Amino acid sequence: MSMPKVLATLVVPTVFSSLLMVIYNLADTWFIGFPNAPILMFKKL
């Protein structure tokens, strides 16, 4: 295989996984950022 084809094959999954990780981290920050988040209330018990 030629080098540009190999790079194109490897770039697509890498970019997809990076975008997925960014979306997960943004959603995690959004929900944990609420002061009265239900997940945090269980820690107080």
Tab-separated table of N, CA, C and O in Angstrom:
chain	number	residue	atom	x	y	z
A	1	MET	N	0.847	-1.185	0.000
A	1	MET	CA	0.000	0.000	0.000
A	1	MET	C	0.890	1.246	0.000
A	1	MET	O	1.965	1.252	0.578
A	2	SER	N	0.371	2.269	-0.637
A	2	SER	CA	1.131	3.511	-0.657
A	2	SER	C	0.953	4.259	0.665
A	2	SER	O	-0.025	4.064	1.391
A	3	MET	N	1.909	5.101	0.962
A	3	MET	CA	1.908	5.814	2.242
A	3	MET	C	0.687	6.724	2.410
A	3	MET	O	0.081	6.732	3.490
A	4	PRO	N	0.250	7.490	1.416
A	4	PRO	CA	-0.952	8.318	1.606
A	4	PRO	C	-2.203	7.488	1.899
A	4	PRO	O	-3.034	7.885	2.715
A	5	LYS	N	-2.319	6.307	1.288
A	5	LYS	CA	-3.480	5.458	1.539
A	5	LYS	C	-3.444	4.898	2.956
A	5	LYS	O	-4.471	4.819	3.637
A	6	VAL	N	-2.258	4.525	3.415
A	6	VAL	CA	-2.113	4.028	4.783
A	6	VAL	C	-2.460	5.131	5.774
A	6	VAL	O	-3.175	4.905	6.754
A	7	LEU	N	-1.964	6.335	5.544
A	7	LEU	CA	-2.259	7.450	6.438
A	7	LEU	C	-3.747	7.771	6.453
A	7	LEU	O	-4.322	8.022	7.512
A	8	ALA	N	-4.384	7.760	5.294
A	8	ALA	CA	-5.822	8.024	5.233
A	8	ALA	C	-6.601	6.949	5.983
A	8	ALA	O	-7.604	7.239	6.643
A	9	THR	N	-6.137	5.717	5.911
A	9	THR	CA	-6.803	4.619	6.617
A	9	THR	C	-6.677	4.779	8.133
A	9	THR	O	-7.598	4.459	8.879
A	10	LEU	N	-5.558	5.291	8.591
A	10	LEU	CA	-5.323	5.443	10.020
A	10	LEU	C	-5.912	6.741	10.589
A	10	LEU	O	-6.239	6.804	11.770
A	11	VAL	N	-6.025	7.759	9.768
A	11	VAL	CA	-6.494	9.064	10.245
A	11	VAL	C	-7.979	9.019	10.602
A	11	VAL	O	-8.389	9.598	11.608
A	12	VAL	N	-8.777	8.338	9.829
A	12	VAL	CA	-10.229	8.336	10.041
A	12	VAL	C	-10.603	7.779	11.424
A	12	VAL	O	-11.320	8.449	12.172
A	13	PRO	N	-10.133	6.605	11.836
A	13	PRO	CA	-10.495	6.131	13.172
A	13	PRO	C	-9.901	6.996	14.296
A	13	PRO	O	-10.518	7.168	15.341
A	14	THR	N	-8.721	7.554	14.051
A	14	THR	CA	-8.098	8.394	15.066
A	14	THR	C	-8.902	9.663	15.296
A	14	THR	O	-9.161	10.055	16.443
A	15	VAL	N	-9.316	10.315	14.240
A	15	VAL	CA	-10.114	11.534	14.360
A	15	VAL	C	-11.473	11.216	14.969
A	15	VAL	O	-11.964	11.954	15.837
A	16	PHE	N	-12.089	10.122	14.563
A	16	PHE	CA	-13.388	9.740	15.109
A	16	PHE	C	-13.311	9.480	16.612
A	16	PHE	O	-14.140	9.953	17.380
A	17	SER	N	-12.291	8.755	17.043
A	17	SER	CA	-12.167	8.467	18.474
A	17	SER	C	-11.851	9.729	19.262
A	17	SER	O	-12.330	9.897	20.390
A	18	SER	N	-11.077	10.632	18.698
A	18	SER	CA	-10.786	11.896	19.384
A	18	SER	C	-12.044	12.737	19.525
A	18	SER	O	-12.290	13.323	20.589
A	19	LEU	N	-12.848	12.812	18.482
A	19	LEU	CA	-14.103	13.570	18.565
A	19	LEU	C	-15.059	12.940	19.566
A	19	LEU	O	-15.732	13.647	20.328
A	20	LEU	N	-15.112	11.632	19.595
A	20	LEU	CA	-15.972	10.938	20.553
A	20	LEU	C	-15.524	11.228	21.987
A	20	LEU	O	-16.357	11.465	22.871
A	21	MET	N	-14.222	11.250	22.224
A	21	MET	CA	-13.700	11.543	23.549
A	21	MET	C	-14.004	12.991	23.955
A	21	MET	O	-14.357	13.249	25.105
A	22	VAL	N	-13.917	13.926	23.024
A	22	VAL	CA	-14.238	15.323	23.314
A	22	VAL	C	-15.715	15.470	23.663
A	22	VAL	O	-16.070	16.161	24.630
A	23	ILE	N	-16.585	14.812	22.911
A	23	ILE	CA	-18.026	14.884	23.187
A	23	ILE	C	-18.339	14.279	24.550
A	23	ILE	O	-19.116	14.841	25.325
A	24	TYR	N	-17.701	13.162	24.873
A	24	TYR	CA	-17.922	12.534	26.181
A	24	TYR	C	-17.463	13.462	27.311
A	24	TYR	O	-18.165	13.630	28.306
A	25	ASN	N	-16.300	14.064	27.157
A	25	ASN	CA	-15.777	14.948	28.197
A	25	ASN	C	-16.636	16.200	28.358
A	25	ASN	O	-16.832	16.673	29.482
A	26	LEU	N	-17.160	16.738	27.268
A	26	LEU	CA	-18.047	17.895	27.369
A	26	LEU	C	-19.341	17.538	28.081
A	26	LEU	O	-19.821	18.289	28.932
A	27	ALA	N	-19.907	16.393	27.752
A	27	ALA	CA	-21.140	15.959	28.418
A	27	ALA	C	-20.877	15.682	29.895
A	27	ALA	O	-21.686	16.048	30.751
A	28	ASP	N	-19.754	15.087	30.210
A	28	ASP	CA	-19.400	14.805	31.594
A	28	ASP	C	-19.239	16.105	32.374
A	28	ASP	O	-19.754	16.244	33.485
A	29	THR	N	-18.556	17.073	31.796
A	29	THR	CA	-18.379	18.369	32.453
A	29	THR	C	-19.713	19.074	32.632
A	29	THR	O	-19.959	19.703	33.661
A	30	TRP	N	-20.579	18.962	31.643
A	30	TRP	CA	-21.888	19.614	31.710
A	30	TRP	C	-22.720	19.054	32.869
A	30	TRP	O	-23.274	19.803	33.656
A	31	PHE	N	-22.798	17.741	32.993
A	31	PHE	CA	-23.663	17.149	34.005
A	31	PHE	C	-23.054	17.192	35.403
A	31	PHE	O	-23.766	17.347	36.387
A	32	ILE	N	-21.757	17.073	35.526
A	32	ILE	CA	-21.120	17.140	36.834
A	32	ILE	C	-21.041	18.590	37.303
A	32	ILE	O	-20.977	18.863	38.493
A	33	GLY	N	-21.095	19.535	36.383
A	33	GLY	CA	-20.990	20.946	36.725
A	33	GLY	C	-22.199	21.502	37.452
A	33	GLY	O	-22.120	22.574	38.054
A	34	PHE	N	-23.327	20.814	37.422
A	34	PHE	CA	-24.498	21.307	38.125
A	34	PHE	C	-24.275	21.181	39.636
A	34	PHE	O	-23.844	20.129	40.112
A	35	PRO	N	-24.592	22.223	40.405
A	35	PRO	CA	-24.346	22.153	41.846
A	35	PRO	C	-25.197	21.099	42.559
A	35	PRO	O	-24.761	20.523	43.540
A	36	ASN	N	-26.388	20.836	42.088
A	36	ASN	CA	-27.263	19.853	42.725
A	36	ASN	C	-27.395	18.598	41.872
A	36	ASN	O	-28.474	18.029	41.751
A	37	ALA	N	-26.287	18.183	41.285
A	37	ALA	CA	-26.316	16.996	40.435
A	37	ALA	C	-26.715	15.777	41.271
A	37	ALA	O	-26.210	15.584	42.374
A	38	PRO	N	-27.634	14.949	40.769
A	38	PRO	CA	-28.082	13.775	41.535
A	38	PRO	C	-26.947	12.824	41.892
A	38	PRO	O	-26.960	12.208	42.943
A	39	ILE	N	-25.947	12.719	41.038
A	39	ILE	CA	-24.842	11.787	41.322
A	39	ILE	C	-24.056	12.257	42.537
A	39	ILE	O	-23.515	11.463	43.284
A	40	LEU	N	-23.989	13.569	42.754
A	40	LEU	CA	-23.252	14.090	43.895
A	40	LEU	C	-24.044	13.953	45.188
A	40	LEU	O	-23.464	13.915	46.263
A	41	MET	N	-25.364	13.893	45.106
A	41	MET	CA	-26.178	13.773	46.304
A	41	MET	C	-25.986	12.423	46.976
A	41	MET	O	-26.096	12.305	48.183
A	42	PHE	N	-25.659	11.397	46.197
A	42	PHE	CA	-25.449	10.070	46.778
A	42	PHE	C	-24.166	10.031	47.611
A	42	PHE	O	-24.051	9.259	48.532
A	43	LYS	N	-23.205	10.867	47.275
A	43	LYS	CA	-21.961	10.892	48.030
A	43	LYS	C	-22.171	11.497	49.426
A	43	LYS	O	-21.395	11.237	50.320
A	44	LYS	N	-23.187	12.325	49.579
A	44	LYS	CA	-23.432	12.964	50.864
A	44	LYS	C	-24.107	12.031	51.857
A	44	LYS	O	-24.119	12.292	53.038
A	45	LEU	N	-24.687	10.936	51.375
A	45	LEU	CA	-25.397	10.014	52.269
A	45	LEU	C	-24.447	9.187	53.106
A	45	LEU	O	-23.368	8.918	52.846
